[in-house]
Short mmCIF file of C-alpha atoms and ligand atoms in Angstrom, two decimals:
data_model
loop_
_atom_site.label_atom_id
_atom_site.label_comp_id
_atom_site.label_asym_id
_atom_site.label_seq_id
_atom_site.Cartn_x
_atom_site.Cartn_y
_atom_site.Cartn_z
CA MET O 1 92.57 105.88 95.70
CA TYR O 2 94.01 103.09 93.62
CA SER O 3 96.26 100.41 94.99
CA PRO O 4 99.72 101.91 94.15
CA ALA O 5 98.83 105.13 96.01
CA VAL O 6 97.43 103.27 99.02
CA ASP O 7 100.66 101.23 99.05
CA ILE O 8 102.61 104.47 99.52
CA GLU O 9 100.46 105.23 102.58
CA ARG O 10 101.19 101.70 103.85
CA GLU O 11 104.92 102.24 103.33
CA PHE O 12 104.75 105.31 105.57
CA GLY O 13 102.57 103.62 108.22
CA LEU O 14 99.65 105.90 107.37
CA ALA O 15 97.11 103.37 106.04
CA PHE O 16 94.97 103.28 109.18
CA TRP O 17 91.82 102.05 107.45
CA ASP O 18 92.89 98.69 105.96
CA GLU O 19 90.62 96.82 108.39
CA THR O 20 87.58 99.09 108.15
CA CYS O 21 87.44 100.46 104.60
CA PRO O 22 85.73 98.17 102.04
CA PRO O 23 88.41 97.23 99.47
CA LEU O 24 87.81 98.25 95.83
CA THR O 25 88.72 95.02 94.07
CA GLY O 26 86.71 95.31 90.87
CA PHE O 27 86.22 97.65 87.93
CA HIS O 28 82.97 97.60 85.98
CA ALA O 29 82.33 99.71 82.87
CA HIS O 30 79.10 100.17 80.96
CA ALA O 31 78.44 102.45 78.01
CA GLY O 32 75.11 102.86 76.27
CA THR O 33 72.10 105.06 75.69
CA LEU O 34 68.38 104.65 76.12
CA GLN O 35 67.98 104.74 72.32
CA ALA O 36 71.03 102.80 71.09
CA GLY O 37 71.07 100.25 73.90
CA LEU O 38 74.20 98.64 75.29
CA MET O 39 77.49 99.53 73.59
CA VAL O 40 80.07 98.29 76.11
CA GLU O 41 79.99 96.18 79.24
CA PHE O 42 82.84 94.51 81.08
CA HIS O 43 84.09 93.93 84.55
CA THR O 44 87.47 92.87 85.80
CA ARG O 45 89.47 92.64 88.98
CA MET O 46 91.74 95.52 89.94
CA GLY O 47 93.56 97.05 92.81
CA PRO O 48 92.61 96.77 95.56
CA GLY O 49 91.91 100.46 96.01
CA GLN O 50 90.35 102.29 98.92
CA SER O 51 88.13 105.31 99.34
CA VAL O 52 88.38 106.86 102.79
CA ASP O 53 86.44 110.07 103.44
CA GLN O 54 88.96 112.90 103.84
CA ARG O 55 86.95 114.02 106.88
CA LEU O 56 88.17 110.83 108.59
CA LYS O 57 91.60 110.73 107.10
CA MET O 58 92.92 114.27 107.53
CA PRO O 59 92.13 114.70 111.28
CA ARG O 60 93.76 111.34 112.00
CA TRP O 61 96.84 112.27 109.99
CA MET O 62 97.02 115.68 111.65
CA ARG O 63 97.01 113.99 115.08
CA THR O 64 99.75 111.62 113.92
CA PHE O 65 101.76 114.56 112.58
CA GLU O 66 101.56 116.26 115.98
CA GLN O 67 102.47 113.05 117.81
CA LEU O 68 105.59 112.90 115.62
CA GLY O 69 106.53 116.45 116.67
CA GLY O 70 104.88 118.48 113.91
CA LYS O 71 102.87 121.59 114.65
CA VAL O 72 99.39 122.07 113.15
CA GLU O 73 97.82 125.53 112.98
CA ILE O 74 94.35 125.80 111.46
CA ARG O 75 93.78 129.22 109.93
CA GLU O 76 93.61 131.17 106.69
CA THR O 77 97.04 131.76 105.15
CA ASP O 78 97.76 134.86 103.06
CA LEU O 79 100.72 136.14 101.08
CA SER O 80 102.28 137.84 104.10
CA ASP O 81 102.22 134.49 105.97
CA LEU O 82 103.94 132.86 103.01
CA GLU O 83 106.57 135.62 103.04
CA ARG O 84 107.15 135.05 106.76
CA LEU O 85 107.35 131.28 106.30
CA ALA O 86 109.64 131.57 103.29
CA ALA O 87 111.99 133.86 105.23
CA SER O 88 112.18 131.50 108.21
CA SER O 89 112.02 128.05 106.56
CA GLU O 90 114.24 125.95 104.36
CA LEU O 91 111.32 124.97 102.14
CA VAL O 92 107.66 126.05 101.82
CA LEU O 93 105.17 123.77 100.08
CA VAL O 94 101.75 125.17 99.21
CA ALA O 95 98.96 122.55 99.02
CA ALA O 96 96.01 124.93 98.88
CA GLY O 97 93.97 122.94 96.36
CA LYS O 98 91.43 125.18 94.66
CA GLY O 99 91.94 127.96 97.26
CA GLU O 100 92.39 131.50 96.04
CA ILE O 101 96.00 131.61 97.14
CA SER O 102 96.75 129.08 94.38
CA GLN O 103 96.57 131.99 91.95
CA LEU O 104 100.10 132.80 93.06
CA PHE O 105 100.97 129.97 90.68
CA GLU O 106 100.56 130.95 87.05
CA ARG O 107 98.44 128.78 84.74
CA ASP O 108 100.71 126.84 82.37
CA SER O 109 99.07 127.51 79.02
CA GLN O 110 101.35 125.05 77.19
CA ARG O 111 100.38 122.14 79.41
CA SER O 112 96.74 123.05 80.16
CA VAL O 113 94.36 121.66 77.55
CA HIS O 114 91.13 123.20 78.86
CA GLU O 115 90.08 126.76 79.57
CA LYS O 116 86.63 125.84 80.88
CA PRO O 117 85.08 123.11 83.04
CA GLN O 118 84.23 119.93 81.12
CA ARG O 119 81.56 118.59 83.45
CA THR O 120 79.16 119.70 86.17
CA ILE O 121 79.87 117.39 89.06
CA ALA O 122 77.39 116.22 91.69
CA LEU O 123 78.78 113.97 94.40
CA THR O 124 76.72 112.19 97.07
CA TYR O 125 77.57 109.88 99.99
CA LEU O 126 74.85 107.25 100.51
CA HIS O 127 73.81 104.47 102.84
CA GLY O 128 71.46 101.72 101.69
CA MET O 129 72.66 101.07 98.13
CA THR O 130 72.19 97.59 96.69
CA PRO O 131 75.70 96.38 95.75
CA ARG O 132 76.62 94.49 92.60
CA SER O 133 77.27 90.86 93.41
CA ASP O 134 79.99 90.53 90.74
CA CYS O 135 82.02 93.70 91.22
CA GLY O 136 82.85 95.20 94.61
CA GLY O 137 84.61 98.22 93.29
CA ILE O 138 84.40 101.07 90.83
CA ASN O 139 81.40 101.21 88.51
CA ILE O 140 81.52 103.59 85.55
CA HIS O 141 78.41 104.13 83.42
CA VAL O 142 78.82 106.28 80.33
CA HIS O 143 75.83 107.86 78.61
CA PRO O 144 77.38 109.46 75.49
CA GLY O 145 76.46 113.12 75.14
CA VAL O 146 74.86 113.19 78.61
CA GLY O 147 77.52 112.25 81.13
CA GLU O 148 78.77 109.59 83.49
CA LEU O 149 77.53 107.89 86.64
CA ILE O 150 80.39 106.62 88.79
CA HIS O 151 79.86 104.81 92.08
CA PHE O 152 81.99 102.81 94.48
CA PRO O 153 82.03 101.64 98.12
CA ALA O 154 83.79 103.85 100.65
CA LEU O 155 84.25 104.54 104.34
CA THR O 156 82.75 107.67 105.86
CA LEU O 157 82.09 109.13 109.33
CA THR O 158 79.09 106.83 109.81
CA GLY O 159 80.77 103.64 108.53
CA PRO O 160 80.80 101.92 105.13
CA CYS O 161 78.84 103.78 102.45
CA ASP O 162 78.73 104.28 98.68
CA ILE O 163 79.96 107.38 96.87
CA VAL O 164 78.02 108.40 93.78
CA ASN O 165 79.46 110.89 91.34
CA LEU O 166 77.35 112.24 88.49
CA GLU O 167 79.37 113.97 85.79
CA ALA O 168 77.10 116.03 83.53
CA VAL O 169 78.24 117.15 80.08
CA ILE O 170 78.14 120.96 80.13
CA GLY O 171 74.90 122.19 78.57
CA GLY O 172 73.52 118.62 78.36
CA PRO O 173 70.31 117.30 79.92
CA MET O 174 72.01 116.44 83.25
CA ASP O 175 73.61 119.86 83.62
CA ASP O 176 70.77 121.02 85.82
CA TRP O 177 72.12 121.73 89.31
CA ASN O 178 71.78 125.49 89.64
CA ASP O 179 68.46 125.44 91.51
CA VAL O 180 69.49 122.76 94.04
CA SER O 181 69.84 124.48 97.39
CA ASN O 182 69.59 121.86 100.15
CA PRO O 183 70.66 118.25 100.84
CA ALA O 184 67.15 116.76 100.34
CA ASP O 185 66.85 118.40 96.91
CA HIS O 186 70.38 117.25 96.06
CA LEU O 187 69.44 113.64 96.82
CA GLU O 188 66.17 113.92 94.91
CA LYS O 189 67.91 115.41 91.85
CA THR O 190 70.57 112.67 91.96
CA LEU O 191 67.93 109.91 92.02
CA GLN O 192 65.87 111.59 89.32
CA GLN O 193 68.91 111.85 87.03
CA ILE O 194 69.85 108.22 87.62
CA ARG O 195 66.29 107.11 86.82
CA SER O 196 66.23 109.21 83.63
CA HIS O 197 69.72 108.67 82.25
CA PHE O 198 70.96 105.42 83.82
CA PRO O 199 67.69 103.48 84.30
CA TRP O 200 69.43 100.07 84.27
CA GLU O 201 71.15 101.10 87.52
CA ALA O 202 68.19 102.77 89.27
CA HIS O 203 67.13 99.68 91.22
CA ARG O 204 70.30 99.92 93.32
CA PHE O 205 69.16 103.30 94.65
CA GLU O 206 65.64 102.43 95.78
CA ASN O 207 66.38 102.48 99.52
CA VAL O 208 69.17 105.03 99.83
CA ARG O 209 69.60 107.90 102.26
CA LEU O 210 72.31 110.52 102.68
CA THR O 211 75.07 109.51 105.10
CA ASP O 212 75.01 113.07 106.52
CA GLU O 213 74.03 116.53 105.37
CA LEU O 214 77.61 117.46 104.44
CA GLY O 215 78.17 114.36 102.31
CA ILE O 216 77.16 116.18 99.14
CA LEU O 217 78.87 118.49 96.69
CA ALA O 218 77.97 120.09 93.35
CA GLY O 219 80.15 122.29 91.19
CA ARG O 220 82.60 122.52 88.33
CA VAL O 221 86.36 122.20 88.03
CA THR O 222 88.41 123.74 85.23
CA PRO O 223 91.20 121.19 84.67
CA THR O 224 94.35 123.27 85.04
CA ILE O 225 98.09 122.70 85.09
CA ARG O 226 99.95 125.48 86.87
CA LYS O 227 103.60 126.42 87.00
CA PRO O 228 104.63 124.86 90.31
CA ILE O 229 107.12 127.49 91.40
CA GLY O 230 105.49 130.58 92.89
CA THR O 231 107.48 133.78 93.34
CA LEU O 232 106.55 135.97 96.31
CA PRO O 233 106.80 139.81 96.14
CA SER O 234 110.17 139.49 97.98
CA GLY O 235 111.50 137.26 95.19
CA ARG O 236 111.54 134.14 97.38
CA SER O 237 110.15 130.91 95.90
CA VAL O 238 107.48 128.57 97.25
CA LEU O 239 106.50 125.24 95.74
CA GLY O 240 102.94 124.34 94.72
CA ILE O 241 101.95 120.68 95.13
CA GLY O 242 98.81 118.54 94.71
CA ASP O 243 95.91 120.26 93.00
CA VAL O 244 97.83 123.55 92.97
CA PHE O 245 100.11 121.98 90.36
CA VAL O 246 97.94 119.44 88.50
CA LEU O 247 94.18 119.88 88.86
CA ASN O 248 92.02 117.29 87.10
CA ASP O 249 88.29 116.83 86.78
CA PRO O 250 87.44 114.07 89.29
CA ALA O 251 85.98 111.77 86.58
CA THR O 252 88.94 109.38 86.74
CA GLY O 253 89.73 109.84 90.45
CA GLN O 254 93.32 111.01 90.06
CA GLY O 255 93.91 113.94 92.45
CA SER O 256 94.51 112.13 95.74
CA ASN O 257 96.57 109.53 93.90
CA ASN O 258 98.74 112.31 92.50
CA ALA O 259 99.01 113.85 95.97
CA SER O 260 100.25 110.53 97.37
CA ARG O 261 102.77 109.98 94.56
CA THR O 262 103.99 113.56 94.86
CA SER O 263 104.47 113.31 98.62
CA LYS O 264 106.67 110.26 98.15
CA ILE O 265 108.79 112.00 95.50
CA LEU O 266 109.20 115.04 97.75
CA PHE O 267 110.02 112.91 100.78
CA ASP O 268 112.74 111.05 98.87
CA ALA O 269 114.14 114.25 97.32
CA ILE O 270 114.22 116.03 100.70
CA GLN O 271 115.95 113.06 102.34
CA ALA O 272 118.46 112.76 99.52
CA ARG O 273 119.35 116.43 99.83
CA GLY O 274 120.95 115.86 103.22
CA ARG O 275 122.19 119.15 104.66
CA GLU O 276 122.34 120.96 101.32
CA PRO O 277 119.92 123.85 100.73
CA PHE O 278 116.78 123.50 98.58
CA ASP O 279 118.17 125.79 95.91
CA ALA O 280 116.85 126.60 92.44
CA SER O 281 118.40 123.52 90.84
CA TRP O 282 116.92 121.18 93.52
CA ILE O 283 113.52 122.81 93.07
CA ARG O 284 113.71 122.48 89.27
CA SER O 285 114.70 118.82 89.28
CA THR O 286 112.11 118.00 91.96
CA VAL O 287 109.22 119.66 90.12
CA ASP O 288 110.32 117.94 86.90
CA ALA O 289 110.11 114.58 88.70
CA VAL O 290 106.66 115.45 90.08
CA TRP O 291 105.43 116.47 86.61
CA GLU O 292 106.77 113.22 85.14
CA ALA O 293 104.83 111.25 87.77
CA THR O 294 101.57 113.16 87.39
CA ARG O 295 101.31 114.38 83.80
CA CYS O 296 99.69 111.17 82.49
CA SER O 297 96.84 111.58 84.99
CA ALA O 298 95.87 114.70 83.03
CA SER O 299 96.12 112.87 79.67
CA LEU O 300 94.02 109.99 81.00
CA THR O 301 91.36 112.35 82.35
CA ASN O 302 91.31 114.43 79.16
CA THR O 303 90.92 111.30 77.03
CA VAL O 304 88.09 109.95 79.19
CA LEU O 305 86.28 113.31 79.23
CA SER O 306 86.64 114.11 75.53
CA ARG O 307 85.83 110.51 74.54
CA PRO O 308 87.50 110.29 71.11
CA PRO O 309 86.23 107.38 68.93
CA HIS O 310 89.28 105.25 69.77
CA ALA O 311 88.39 105.36 73.50
CA LEU O 312 85.10 103.59 72.79
CA LYS O 313 86.95 101.08 70.60
CA VAL O 314 89.30 100.31 73.49
CA MET O 315 86.37 99.82 75.88
CA THR O 316 84.63 97.59 73.35
CA ALA O 317 87.81 95.54 73.04
CA CYS O 318 87.94 95.27 76.85
CA SER O 319 84.55 93.53 76.70
CA LYS O 320 86.15 90.84 74.52
CA HIS O 321 89.62 90.52 76.03
CA PRO O 322 89.71 90.05 79.82
CA ARG O 323 93.46 90.69 80.03
CA LEU O 324 93.09 94.01 78.20
CA ALA O 325 90.23 94.88 80.57
CA ARG O 326 92.51 94.19 83.54
CA GLU O 327 95.31 96.27 82.02
CA PHE O 328 92.86 99.11 81.37
CA ALA O 329 91.49 99.02 84.93
CA ASP O 330 94.93 98.91 86.55
CA GLY O 331 95.98 101.82 84.32
CA PHE O 332 93.78 104.14 86.38
CA GLY O 333 96.16 103.53 89.28
CA ASP O 334 99.21 104.06 87.09
CA PRO O 335 98.30 106.38 84.19
CA SER O 336 101.93 106.37 83.00
CA SER O 337 101.22 102.79 81.80
CA MET O 338 98.32 104.08 79.67
CA THR O 339 100.10 106.23 77.07
CA TRP O 340 98.75 103.86 74.37
CA PHE O 341 95.22 104.95 75.35
CA PHE O 342 95.94 108.63 74.62
CA ASP O 343 96.80 108.05 70.97
CA PRO O 344 94.45 106.51 68.33
CA LEU O 345 97.21 104.63 66.51
CA ALA O 346 98.80 103.22 69.65
CA ALA O 347 95.33 102.22 70.89
CA GLU O 348 94.69 100.29 67.64
CA GLN O 349 98.01 98.51 68.03
CA LYS O 350 97.24 97.65 71.64
CA ILE O 351 93.87 96.18 70.65
CA GLU O 352 95.51 94.18 67.86
CA SER O 353 98.10 92.84 70.26
CA TYR O 354 95.27 91.23 72.24
CA ALA O 355 93.26 90.02 69.24
C1 LIG J 1 83.88 115.66 93.61
C2 LIG J 1 85.32 115.22 93.70
C3 LIG J 1 85.62 113.85 93.70
C4 LIG J 1 86.94 113.43 93.77
N1 LIG J 1 87.22 112.09 93.73
C5 LIG J 1 88.48 111.68 93.77
C6 LIG J 1 88.81 110.28 93.74
O1 LIG J 1 87.93 109.42 93.68
N2 LIG J 1 90.12 109.92 93.77
C7 LIG J 1 91.12 110.85 93.82
O2 LIG J 1 92.29 110.47 93.82
N3 LIG J 1 90.85 112.18 93.85
C8 LIG J 1 89.57 112.61 93.83
N4 LIG J 1 89.29 113.94 93.87
C9 LIG J 1 90.42 114.90 93.90
C10 LIG J 1 91.01 115.03 95.28
O3 LIG J 1 90.02 115.30 96.22
C11 LIG J 1 92.03 116.17 95.24
O4 LIG J 1 92.84 116.03 94.11
C12 LIG J 1 92.91 116.14 96.45
O5 LIG J 1 92.15 116.33 97.61
C13 LIG J 1 93.96 117.23 96.31
O6 LIG J 1 94.68 117.38 97.50
P1 LIG J 1 95.34 118.76 97.82
O7 LIG J 1 95.98 118.58 99.16
O8 LIG J 1 96.16 119.23 96.69
O9 LIG J 1 94.13 119.81 97.94
P2 LIG J 1 92.84 119.78 98.86
O10 LIG J 1 92.48 118.41 99.28
O11 LIG J 1 91.81 120.60 98.15
O12 LIG J 1 93.30 120.54 100.17
C14 LIG J 1 93.60 121.93 100.16
C15 LIG J 1 93.32 122.47 101.54
O13 LIG J 1 93.88 123.77 101.64
C16 LIG J 1 92.96 124.61 102.30
N5 LIG J 1 93.23 126.00 101.93
C17 LIG J 1 93.08 126.58 100.70
N6 LIG J 1 93.49 127.87 100.75
C18 LIG J 1 93.90 128.10 102.01
C19 LIG J 1 94.44 129.23 102.68
N7 LIG J 1 94.63 130.41 102.06
N8 LIG J 1 94.77 129.12 103.99
C20 LIG J 1 94.60 127.93 104.65
N9 LIG J 1 94.10 126.82 104.07
C21 LIG J 1 93.77 126.90 102.77
C22 LIG J 1 91.60 124.10 101.83
O14 LIG J 1 90.58 124.49 102.73
C23 LIG J 1 91.84 122.58 101.84
O15 LIG J 1 91.59 122.03 103.11
C24 LIG J 1 87.98 114.40 93.83
C25 LIG J 1 87.69 115.76 93.86
C26 LIG J 1 86.36 116.17 93.78
C27 LIG J 1 86.07 117.65 93.79
#
């Protein structure tokens, strides 16, 4: 998570890992191919962000929630539960991520750009990586036509680690994960792909091991924007938040940041409502505010994944202009400041303004 989202956790007294999680203070980008050689390389300061394993974070937050008087029940929720909750509660928020129950919320075909996954994702938690000496943060390596290698320090169950995310272009040479069935094979495939497609980075992975057998993941995400108001068979409304509403490919690391921003908006809107009911007009204005705060994360991710020519021009310009590089890196934490990056003309003007 980038610094603005971690700041929200600090504001609420929920940033319990400031002392133990390695800070993400740098942003390093590299684009090139084996044939064409180096196209882009820059690094800059950013943040500081933080990547805390959700397996550490969520149990701690659930305990805190209970200490504050909340009640946690761990079980599968179905439509009849939602009906019961909606009948007995002032407000029901559904944060079911990619769970099946999210289908209660209709896909928004106007706002959704993609109908299919854009990458095959393979994520791995590792101990033993050799760090960069000049950039303790996010490293993004782009191999045009093949995919991306993204890695950054993090905190997991067994202490500090590195997270490695391979993003394979669908149908490309790295899109080769179907036959991987166990953690050892997953690690081997990851290392093999790094050696083949990101050889300049392979030396950092010579002595790695998995942090634990569950610290791996491979799959695909169809980036999807849904309509955030779900109507139950009874006609009552429930509100979809987080990935239920705006689901991005993880390439730009936006989802947890959106979740944090959204929680703050909801908290403020709920407080401001006082004793008034959460009626249709409150729901409408609240979801509009959430969309306003999260929509640019989808534009940023779509631009990075589709890689239009102007995106490469911007990255090339970042190699020459350190202040543009810093602005670009900090934009990942605040995509609403990046609208210039989504549009070729505005991107040209931005580059010129730094020239
Ligand atoms: C590989 C990968 C890497 C990522 N990297 C980053 C990153 O670097 N930065 C970032 O900001 N984001 C990242 N994300 C995205 C981030 O993890 C999600 O956006 C974020 O967790 C969304 O939070 P959420 O609460 O909406 O959903 P989730 O975190 O998915 O939580 C939903 C929960 O609901 C539960 N659930 C679902 N259905 C039911 C049901 N019927 N009954 C009961 N429980 C149910 C699920 O089990 C799950 O625990 C990444 C995602 C992936 C897949």
